[in-house]
CSV table of C-alpha atoms and ligand atoms in Angstrom, one decimal:
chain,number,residue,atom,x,y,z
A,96,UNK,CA,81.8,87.1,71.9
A,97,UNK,CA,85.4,87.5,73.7
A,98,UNK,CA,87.8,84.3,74.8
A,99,UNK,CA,86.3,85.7,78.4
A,100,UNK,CA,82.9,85.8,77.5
A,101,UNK,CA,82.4,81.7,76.9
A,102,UNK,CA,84.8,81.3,79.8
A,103,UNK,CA,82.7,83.4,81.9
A,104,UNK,CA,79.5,82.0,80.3
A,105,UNK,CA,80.8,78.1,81.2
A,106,UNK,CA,81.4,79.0,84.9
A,107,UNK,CA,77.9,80.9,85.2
A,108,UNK,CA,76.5,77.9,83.8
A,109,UNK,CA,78.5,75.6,86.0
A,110,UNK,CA,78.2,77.7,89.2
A,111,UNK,CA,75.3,80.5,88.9
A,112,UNK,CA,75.8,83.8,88.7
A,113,UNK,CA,78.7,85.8,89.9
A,114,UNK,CA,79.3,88.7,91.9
A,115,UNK,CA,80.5,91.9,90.3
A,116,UNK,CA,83.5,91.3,92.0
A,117,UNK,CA,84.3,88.3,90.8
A,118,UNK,CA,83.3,89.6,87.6
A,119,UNK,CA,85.6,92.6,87.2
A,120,UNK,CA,88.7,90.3,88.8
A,121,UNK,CA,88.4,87.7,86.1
A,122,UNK,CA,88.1,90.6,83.5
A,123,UNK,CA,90.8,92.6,84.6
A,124,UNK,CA,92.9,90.2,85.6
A,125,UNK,CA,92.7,86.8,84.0
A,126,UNK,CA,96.3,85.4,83.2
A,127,UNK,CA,95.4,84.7,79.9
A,128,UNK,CA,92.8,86.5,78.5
A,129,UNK,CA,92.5,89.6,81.4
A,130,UNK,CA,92.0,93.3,80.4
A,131,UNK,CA,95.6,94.1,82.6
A,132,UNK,CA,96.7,90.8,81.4
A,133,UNK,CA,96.8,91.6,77.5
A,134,UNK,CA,97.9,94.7,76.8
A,135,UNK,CA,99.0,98.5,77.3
A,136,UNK,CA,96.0,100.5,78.0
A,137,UNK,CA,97.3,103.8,78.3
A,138,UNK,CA,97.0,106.5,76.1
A,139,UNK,CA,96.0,107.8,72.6
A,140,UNK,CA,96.0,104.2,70.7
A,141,UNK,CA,94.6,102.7,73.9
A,142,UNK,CA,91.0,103.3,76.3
A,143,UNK,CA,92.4,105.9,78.7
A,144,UNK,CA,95.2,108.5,79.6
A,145,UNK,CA,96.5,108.8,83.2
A,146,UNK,CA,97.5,112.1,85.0
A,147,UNK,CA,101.0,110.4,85.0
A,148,UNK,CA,100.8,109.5,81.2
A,149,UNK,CA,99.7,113.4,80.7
A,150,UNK,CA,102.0,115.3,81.9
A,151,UNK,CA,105.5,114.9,83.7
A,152,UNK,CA,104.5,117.6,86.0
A,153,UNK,CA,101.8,115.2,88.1
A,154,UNK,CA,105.1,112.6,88.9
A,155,UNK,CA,106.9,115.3,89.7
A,156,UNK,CA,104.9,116.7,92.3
A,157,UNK,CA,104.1,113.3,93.8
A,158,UNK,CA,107.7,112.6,94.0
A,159,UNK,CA,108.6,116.9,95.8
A,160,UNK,CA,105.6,116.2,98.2
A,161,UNK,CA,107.3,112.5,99.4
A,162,UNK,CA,110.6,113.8,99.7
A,163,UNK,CA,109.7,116.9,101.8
A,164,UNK,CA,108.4,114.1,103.8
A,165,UNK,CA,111.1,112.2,103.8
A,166,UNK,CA,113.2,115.2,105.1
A,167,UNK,CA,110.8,115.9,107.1
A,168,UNK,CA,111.0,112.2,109.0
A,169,UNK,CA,115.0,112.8,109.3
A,170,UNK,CA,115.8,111.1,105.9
A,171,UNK,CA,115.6,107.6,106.9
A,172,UNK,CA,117.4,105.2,104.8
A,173,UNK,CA,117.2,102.2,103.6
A,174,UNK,CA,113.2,103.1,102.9
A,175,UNK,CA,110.9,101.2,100.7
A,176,UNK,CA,109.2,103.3,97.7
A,177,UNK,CA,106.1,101.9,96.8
A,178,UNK,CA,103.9,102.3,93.7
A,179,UNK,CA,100.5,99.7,93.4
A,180,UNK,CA,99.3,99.6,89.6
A,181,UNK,CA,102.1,101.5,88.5
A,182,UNK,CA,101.1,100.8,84.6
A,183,UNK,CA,103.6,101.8,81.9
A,184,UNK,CA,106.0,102.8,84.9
A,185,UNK,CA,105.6,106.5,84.3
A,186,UNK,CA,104.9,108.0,87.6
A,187,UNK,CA,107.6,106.6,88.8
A,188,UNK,CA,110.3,106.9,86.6
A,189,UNK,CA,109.1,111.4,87.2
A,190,UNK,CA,109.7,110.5,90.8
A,191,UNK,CA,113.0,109.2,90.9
A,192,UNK,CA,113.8,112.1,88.7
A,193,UNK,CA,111.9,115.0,90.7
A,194,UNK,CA,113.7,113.1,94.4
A,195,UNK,CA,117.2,114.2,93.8
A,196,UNK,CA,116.6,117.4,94.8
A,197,UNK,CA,117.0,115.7,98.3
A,198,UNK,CA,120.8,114.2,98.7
A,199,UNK,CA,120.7,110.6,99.1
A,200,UNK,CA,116.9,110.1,99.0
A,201,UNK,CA,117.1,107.9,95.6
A,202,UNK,CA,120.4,106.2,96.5
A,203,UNK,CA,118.4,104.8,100.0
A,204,UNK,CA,114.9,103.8,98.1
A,205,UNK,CA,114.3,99.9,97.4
A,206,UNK,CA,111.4,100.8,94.7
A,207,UNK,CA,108.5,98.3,95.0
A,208,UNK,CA,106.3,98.1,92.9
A,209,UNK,CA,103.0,95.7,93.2
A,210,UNK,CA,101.5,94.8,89.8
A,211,UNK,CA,99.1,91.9,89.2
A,212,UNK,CA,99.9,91.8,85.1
A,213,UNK,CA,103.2,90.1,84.3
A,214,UNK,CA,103.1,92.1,80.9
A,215,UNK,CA,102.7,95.2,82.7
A,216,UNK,CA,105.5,94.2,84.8
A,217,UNK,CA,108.0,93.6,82.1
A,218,UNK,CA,106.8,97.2,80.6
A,219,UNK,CA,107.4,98.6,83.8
A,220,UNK,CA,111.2,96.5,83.9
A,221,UNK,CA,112.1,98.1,80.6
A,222,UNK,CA,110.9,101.4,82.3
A,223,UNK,CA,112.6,101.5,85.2
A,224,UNK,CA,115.3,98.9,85.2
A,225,UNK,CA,115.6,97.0,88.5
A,226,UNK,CA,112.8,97.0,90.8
A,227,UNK,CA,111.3,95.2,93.4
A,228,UNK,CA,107.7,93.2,92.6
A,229,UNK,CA,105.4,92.0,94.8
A,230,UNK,CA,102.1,90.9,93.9
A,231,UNK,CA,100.3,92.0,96.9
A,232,UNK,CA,100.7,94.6,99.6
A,233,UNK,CA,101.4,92.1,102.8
A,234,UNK,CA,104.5,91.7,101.1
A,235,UNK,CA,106.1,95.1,101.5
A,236,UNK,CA,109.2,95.3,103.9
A,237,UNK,CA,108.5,96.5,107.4
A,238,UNK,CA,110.5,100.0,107.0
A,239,UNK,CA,109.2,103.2,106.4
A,240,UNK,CA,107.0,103.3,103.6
A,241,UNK,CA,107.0,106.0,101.1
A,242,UNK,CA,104.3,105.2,98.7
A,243,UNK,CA,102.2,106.7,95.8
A,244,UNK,CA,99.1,105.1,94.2
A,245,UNK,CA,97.6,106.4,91.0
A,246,UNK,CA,94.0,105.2,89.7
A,247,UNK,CA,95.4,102.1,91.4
A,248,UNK,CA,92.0,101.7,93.7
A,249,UNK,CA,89.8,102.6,90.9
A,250,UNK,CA,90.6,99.1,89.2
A,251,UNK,CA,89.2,97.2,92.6
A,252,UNK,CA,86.3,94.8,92.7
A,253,UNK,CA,83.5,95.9,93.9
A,254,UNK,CA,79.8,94.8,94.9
A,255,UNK,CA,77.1,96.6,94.8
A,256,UNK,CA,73.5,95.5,96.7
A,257,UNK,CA,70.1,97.0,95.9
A,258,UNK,CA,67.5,98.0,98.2
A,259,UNK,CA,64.6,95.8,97.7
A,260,UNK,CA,61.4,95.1,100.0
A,261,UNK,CA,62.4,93.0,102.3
A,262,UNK,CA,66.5,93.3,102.8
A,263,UNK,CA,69.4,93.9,100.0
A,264,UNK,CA,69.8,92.1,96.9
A,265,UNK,CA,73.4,91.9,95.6
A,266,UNK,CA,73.4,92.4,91.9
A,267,UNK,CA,74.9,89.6,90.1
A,268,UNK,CA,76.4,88.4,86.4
A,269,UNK,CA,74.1,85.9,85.1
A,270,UNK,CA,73.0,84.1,81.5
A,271,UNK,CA,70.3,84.6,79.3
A,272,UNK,CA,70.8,82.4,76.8
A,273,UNK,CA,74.3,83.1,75.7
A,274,UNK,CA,74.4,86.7,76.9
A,275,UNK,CA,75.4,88.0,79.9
A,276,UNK,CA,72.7,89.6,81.7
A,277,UNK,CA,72.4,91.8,85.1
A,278,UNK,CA,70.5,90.1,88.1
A,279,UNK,CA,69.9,90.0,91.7
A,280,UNK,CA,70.5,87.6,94.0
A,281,UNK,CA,68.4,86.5,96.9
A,282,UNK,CA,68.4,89.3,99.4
A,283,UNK,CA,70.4,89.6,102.7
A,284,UNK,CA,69.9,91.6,105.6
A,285,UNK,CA,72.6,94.7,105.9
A,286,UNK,CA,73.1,96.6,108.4
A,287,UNK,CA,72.1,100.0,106.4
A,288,UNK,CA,68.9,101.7,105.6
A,289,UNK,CA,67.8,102.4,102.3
A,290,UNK,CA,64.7,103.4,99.9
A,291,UNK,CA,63.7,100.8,97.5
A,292,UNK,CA,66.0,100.9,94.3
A,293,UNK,CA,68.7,102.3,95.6
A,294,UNK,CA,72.3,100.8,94.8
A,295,UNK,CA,74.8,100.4,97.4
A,296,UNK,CA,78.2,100.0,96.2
A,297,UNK,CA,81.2,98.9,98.4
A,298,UNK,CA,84.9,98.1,97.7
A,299,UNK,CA,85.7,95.2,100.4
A,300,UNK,CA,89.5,95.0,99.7
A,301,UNK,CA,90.3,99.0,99.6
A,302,UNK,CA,90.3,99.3,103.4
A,303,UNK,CA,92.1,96.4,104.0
A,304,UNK,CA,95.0,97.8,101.5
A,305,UNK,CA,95.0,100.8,103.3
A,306,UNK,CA,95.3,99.0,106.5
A,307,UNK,CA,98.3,97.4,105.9
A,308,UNK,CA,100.0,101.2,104.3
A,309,UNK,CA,98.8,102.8,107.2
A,310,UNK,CA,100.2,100.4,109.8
A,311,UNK,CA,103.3,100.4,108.2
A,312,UNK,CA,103.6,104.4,108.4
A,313,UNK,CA,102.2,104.0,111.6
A,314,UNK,CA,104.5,101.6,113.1
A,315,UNK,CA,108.2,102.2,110.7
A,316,UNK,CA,107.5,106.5,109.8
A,317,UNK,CA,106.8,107.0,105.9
A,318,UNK,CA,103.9,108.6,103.8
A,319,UNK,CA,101.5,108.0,101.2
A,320,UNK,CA,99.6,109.8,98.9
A,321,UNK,CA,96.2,108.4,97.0
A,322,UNK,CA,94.9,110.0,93.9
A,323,UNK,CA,91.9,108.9,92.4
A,324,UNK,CA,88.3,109.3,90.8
A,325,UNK,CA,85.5,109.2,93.3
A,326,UNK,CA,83.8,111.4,96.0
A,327,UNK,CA,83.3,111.0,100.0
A,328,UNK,CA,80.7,108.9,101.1
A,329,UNK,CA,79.9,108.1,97.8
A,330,UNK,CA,76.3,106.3,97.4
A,331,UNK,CA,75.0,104.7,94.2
A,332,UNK,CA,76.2,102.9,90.8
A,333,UNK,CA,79.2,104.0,89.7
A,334,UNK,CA,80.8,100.9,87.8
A,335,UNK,CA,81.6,101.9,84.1
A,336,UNK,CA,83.7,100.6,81.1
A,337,UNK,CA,85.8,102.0,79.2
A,338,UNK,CA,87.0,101.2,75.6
A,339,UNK,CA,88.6,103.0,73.3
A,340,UNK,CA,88.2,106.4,75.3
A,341,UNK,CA,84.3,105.8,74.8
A,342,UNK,CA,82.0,104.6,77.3
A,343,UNK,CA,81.2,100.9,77.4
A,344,UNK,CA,78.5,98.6,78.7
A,345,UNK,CA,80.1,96.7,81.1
A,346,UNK,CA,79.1,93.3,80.3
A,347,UNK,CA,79.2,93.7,76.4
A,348,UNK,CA,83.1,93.3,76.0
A,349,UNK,CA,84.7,91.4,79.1
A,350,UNK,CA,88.7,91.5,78.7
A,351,UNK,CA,88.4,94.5,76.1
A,352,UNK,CA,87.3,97.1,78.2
A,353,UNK,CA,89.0,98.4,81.5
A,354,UNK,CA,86.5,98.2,84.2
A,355,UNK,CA,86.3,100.7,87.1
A,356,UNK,CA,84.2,102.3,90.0
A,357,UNK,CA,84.8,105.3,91.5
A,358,UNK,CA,86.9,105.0,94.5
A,359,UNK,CA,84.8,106.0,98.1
A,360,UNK,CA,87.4,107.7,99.7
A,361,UNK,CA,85.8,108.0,103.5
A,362,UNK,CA,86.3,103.6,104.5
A,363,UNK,CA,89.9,104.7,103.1
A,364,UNK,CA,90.2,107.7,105.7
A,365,UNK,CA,88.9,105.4,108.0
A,366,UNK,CA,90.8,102.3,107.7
A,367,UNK,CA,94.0,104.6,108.2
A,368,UNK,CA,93.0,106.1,111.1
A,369,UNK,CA,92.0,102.3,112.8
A,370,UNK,CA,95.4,101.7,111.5
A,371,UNK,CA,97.2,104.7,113.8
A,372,UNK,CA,97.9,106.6,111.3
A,373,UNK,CA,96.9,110.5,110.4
A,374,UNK,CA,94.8,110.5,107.2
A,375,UNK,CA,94.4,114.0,105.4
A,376,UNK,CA,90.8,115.9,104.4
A,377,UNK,CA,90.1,114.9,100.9
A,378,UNK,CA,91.1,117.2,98.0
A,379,UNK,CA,90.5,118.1,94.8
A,380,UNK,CA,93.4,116.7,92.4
A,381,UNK,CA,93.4,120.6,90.9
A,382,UNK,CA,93.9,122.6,94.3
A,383,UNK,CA,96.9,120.2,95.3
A,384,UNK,CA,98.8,120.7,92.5
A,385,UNK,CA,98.2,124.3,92.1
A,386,UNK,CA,99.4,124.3,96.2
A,387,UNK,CA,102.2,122.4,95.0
A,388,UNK,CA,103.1,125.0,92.2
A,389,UNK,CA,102.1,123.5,89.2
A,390,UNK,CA,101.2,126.8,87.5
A,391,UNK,CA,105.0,128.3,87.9
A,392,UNK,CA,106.4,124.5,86.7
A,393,UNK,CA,104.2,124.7,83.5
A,394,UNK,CA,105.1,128.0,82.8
A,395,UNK,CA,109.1,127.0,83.0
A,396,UNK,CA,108.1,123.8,80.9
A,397,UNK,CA,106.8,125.8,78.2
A,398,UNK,CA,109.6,128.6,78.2
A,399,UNK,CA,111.6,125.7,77.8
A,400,UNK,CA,109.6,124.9,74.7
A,401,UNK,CA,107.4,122.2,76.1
A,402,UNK,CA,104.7,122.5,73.7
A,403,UNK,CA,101.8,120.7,75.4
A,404,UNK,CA,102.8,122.1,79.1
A,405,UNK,CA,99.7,124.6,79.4
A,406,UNK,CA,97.4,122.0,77.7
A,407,UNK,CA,98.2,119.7,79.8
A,408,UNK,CA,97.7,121.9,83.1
A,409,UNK,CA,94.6,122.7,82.0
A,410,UNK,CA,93.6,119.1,81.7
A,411,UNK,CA,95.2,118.4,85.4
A,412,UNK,CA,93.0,120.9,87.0
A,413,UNK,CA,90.6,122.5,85.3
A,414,UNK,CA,87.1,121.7,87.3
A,415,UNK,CA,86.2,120.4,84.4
A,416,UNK,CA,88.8,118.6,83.2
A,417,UNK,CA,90.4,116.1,86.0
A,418,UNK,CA,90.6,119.0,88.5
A,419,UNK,CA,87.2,118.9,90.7
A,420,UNK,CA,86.4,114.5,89.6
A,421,UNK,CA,89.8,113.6,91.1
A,422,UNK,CA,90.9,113.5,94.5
A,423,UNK,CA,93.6,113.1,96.8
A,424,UNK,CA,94.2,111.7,100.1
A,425,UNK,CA,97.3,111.6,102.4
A,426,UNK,CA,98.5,109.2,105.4
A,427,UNK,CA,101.1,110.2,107.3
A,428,UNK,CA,102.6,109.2,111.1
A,429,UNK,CA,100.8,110.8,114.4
A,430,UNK,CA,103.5,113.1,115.6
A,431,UNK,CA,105.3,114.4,112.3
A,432,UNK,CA,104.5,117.3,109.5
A,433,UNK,CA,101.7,116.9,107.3
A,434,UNK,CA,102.3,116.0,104.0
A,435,UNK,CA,102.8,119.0,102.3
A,436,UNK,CA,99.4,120.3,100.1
A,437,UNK,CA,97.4,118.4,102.7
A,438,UNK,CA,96.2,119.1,106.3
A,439,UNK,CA,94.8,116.3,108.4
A,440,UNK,CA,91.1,115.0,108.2
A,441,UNK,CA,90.2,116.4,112.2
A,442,UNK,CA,92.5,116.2,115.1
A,443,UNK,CA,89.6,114.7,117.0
A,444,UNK,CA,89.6,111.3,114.5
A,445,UNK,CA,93.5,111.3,114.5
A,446,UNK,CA,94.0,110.9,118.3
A,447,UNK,CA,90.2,109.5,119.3
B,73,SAH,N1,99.0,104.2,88.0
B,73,SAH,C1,99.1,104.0,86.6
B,73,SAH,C2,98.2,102.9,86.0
B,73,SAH,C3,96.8,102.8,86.5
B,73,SAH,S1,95.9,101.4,85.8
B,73,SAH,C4,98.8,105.4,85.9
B,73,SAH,O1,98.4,106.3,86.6
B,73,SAH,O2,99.1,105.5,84.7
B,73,SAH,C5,95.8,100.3,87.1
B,73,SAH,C6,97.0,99.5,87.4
B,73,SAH,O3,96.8,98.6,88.5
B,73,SAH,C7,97.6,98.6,86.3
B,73,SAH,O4,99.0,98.6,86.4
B,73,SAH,C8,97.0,97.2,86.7
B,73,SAH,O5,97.7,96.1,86.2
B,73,SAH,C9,97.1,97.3,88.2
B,73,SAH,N2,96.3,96.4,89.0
B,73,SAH,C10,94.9,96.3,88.9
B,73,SAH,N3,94.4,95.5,89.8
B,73,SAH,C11,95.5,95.1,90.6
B,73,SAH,C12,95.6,94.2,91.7
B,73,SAH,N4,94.6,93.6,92.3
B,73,SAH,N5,96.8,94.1,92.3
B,73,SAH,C13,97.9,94.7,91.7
B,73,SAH,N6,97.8,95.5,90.6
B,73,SAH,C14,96.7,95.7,90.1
């Protein structure tokens, strides 16, 4: 048993069962004994590796895609650059590298970066030096917004409902015995139709993040870019652990394994366009990079005697590798460029 198990076990006990949400917050995020909370996840000693933590050439990228933005908005300054779940700092340490190629654009960034884990956010101080945290998005200046997320909106609570005779039953964290068990709740009526046994999973807070990017793009001029794990429309279980780069059950380790879904990008294309905002068609993490000339960069990188360059761009965007499971998603402002790599979702849902 884990510190988090007994604590979890003692509120089940005290309470009933739990949602999955509520389960995978106090998991991920527990002050004392939280997956986020605890340690450095990221790479070969930990449970997974990042595009960011792969290869500089993914920050990079990010960072020449946002600044052709920037330009492209008439170089506003001051601007807020924003990373949620920036992890070891990585990402954007390559983007303040890769934005001097446009004069001033560093010198007029206030970097924010919102981060739940006070250990991650003294990794990411020693990283980057001083930045701006905030713990939640609400609290993000009202300028333009230049922003990047990175398997931020995989880490999310979610709940997931299954179809059962006579409504949806929301699958809950409960106790048999000492061990915690799947179960299902009394079901609700949803709005949704459905054959028996089949799981719906949905991410409440995602959309609501995204509403609060998009309607400061919207309103202030700015950009972001979302790249993620997940699919459009996206029906079905998807929430897995991780642990030690294996596969996990999720209940057996609580706190020692990260705990993820895959991210539903469509309510996120959605929310931005309720917002005012232009959202961009999904694409596959491997055909933005290659649009963005990843293949020429590598090349350079290994001329230069970057061992690990190819390697690593196969990883990025081979089908698969991370190049077809990944995606990305763009918001921009009505009335401005795309961002570049993208093209937006349908002019009919931007300007309905
Ligand atoms: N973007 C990084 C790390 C991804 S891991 C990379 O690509 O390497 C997820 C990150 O999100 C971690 O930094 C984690 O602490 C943070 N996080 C998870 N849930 C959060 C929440 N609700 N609010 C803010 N940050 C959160």
């Amino acid at each position: 048993m884990t510190p988090l198990a007994d604590i979890l076990a003692a509120r089940i006990r005290g309470g009933g069962p739990i949602s999955l949400a509520e389960y995978m917050e106090v998991c991920l995020l527990h002050p004392a004994h939280g997956y986020y909370a605890t340690r450095d996840p990221f790479g070969a000693a930990g449970d997974f590796t990042t595009a960011p933590e792969i290869s500089q050439m993914f920050g990079e990228l990010c960072g020449l895609a946002l600044a052709q933005a920037w330009l492209d908005q008439g170089a506003p300054a001051p601007f807020t650059l924003a990373e949620p779940g920036p992890g070891r700092g990585t990402l954007m340490a390559d983007m303040l590298r890769a934005i001097r190629v446009a004069p001033r654009m560093a010198d007029a960034a206030e970097v924010t970066l919102i981060e739940a884990s006070p250990h991650l956010r003294a990794l990411q101080r020693d990283r980057l030096g001083q930045v701006r945290h905030v713990e939640t998005i609400e609290e993000l200046s009202h300028r333009p917004l230049f922003l990047m997320a990175n398997e931020f909106f995989d880490a999310l609570p979610i709940r997931q409902f299954q179809r059962v005779s006579d409504g949806w039953a929301e699958r809950v964290v409960g106790l048999e015995g000492d061990r915690l068990v799947m179960g299902l709740a009394p079901p609700v009526g949803l709005p949704r139709a459905g054959s028996e046994g089949e799981i719906y999973e949905v991410c409440p807070s995602a959309p609501a993040i995204i509403e609060v990017i998009a309607g400061r793009i919207a309103a202030h001029g700015g950009a972001a870019i979302i790249a993620d794990y997940g699919g459009w429309n996206g029906t079905g279980d998807t929430f897995q652990a991780l642990r030690g780069h294996a596969f996990d059950d999720p209940l057996a380790h609580p706190g020692e394994a990260d705990l993820t879904a895959h991210v539903d990008f469509a309510p996120l294309a959605a929310a931005a366009l309720r917002a005012g905002a232009v959202a961009s068609c999904p694409v596959h993490q491997g055909d933005w990079l290659r649009a963005m000339g990843i293949e020429t960069r590598a090349s350079r990188l290994a001329a230069a005697g970057d061992h690990g360059a190819m390697a690593a761009l196969h990883r990025l965007t081979h089908a698969d590798e991370m190049g077809h499971l990944f995606k990305m998603l763009a918001i921009w402002p009505r009335d401005t460029p795309a961002v570049p790599g993208f093209t937006a979702l349908n002019d009919d849902a931007n300007h309905a």
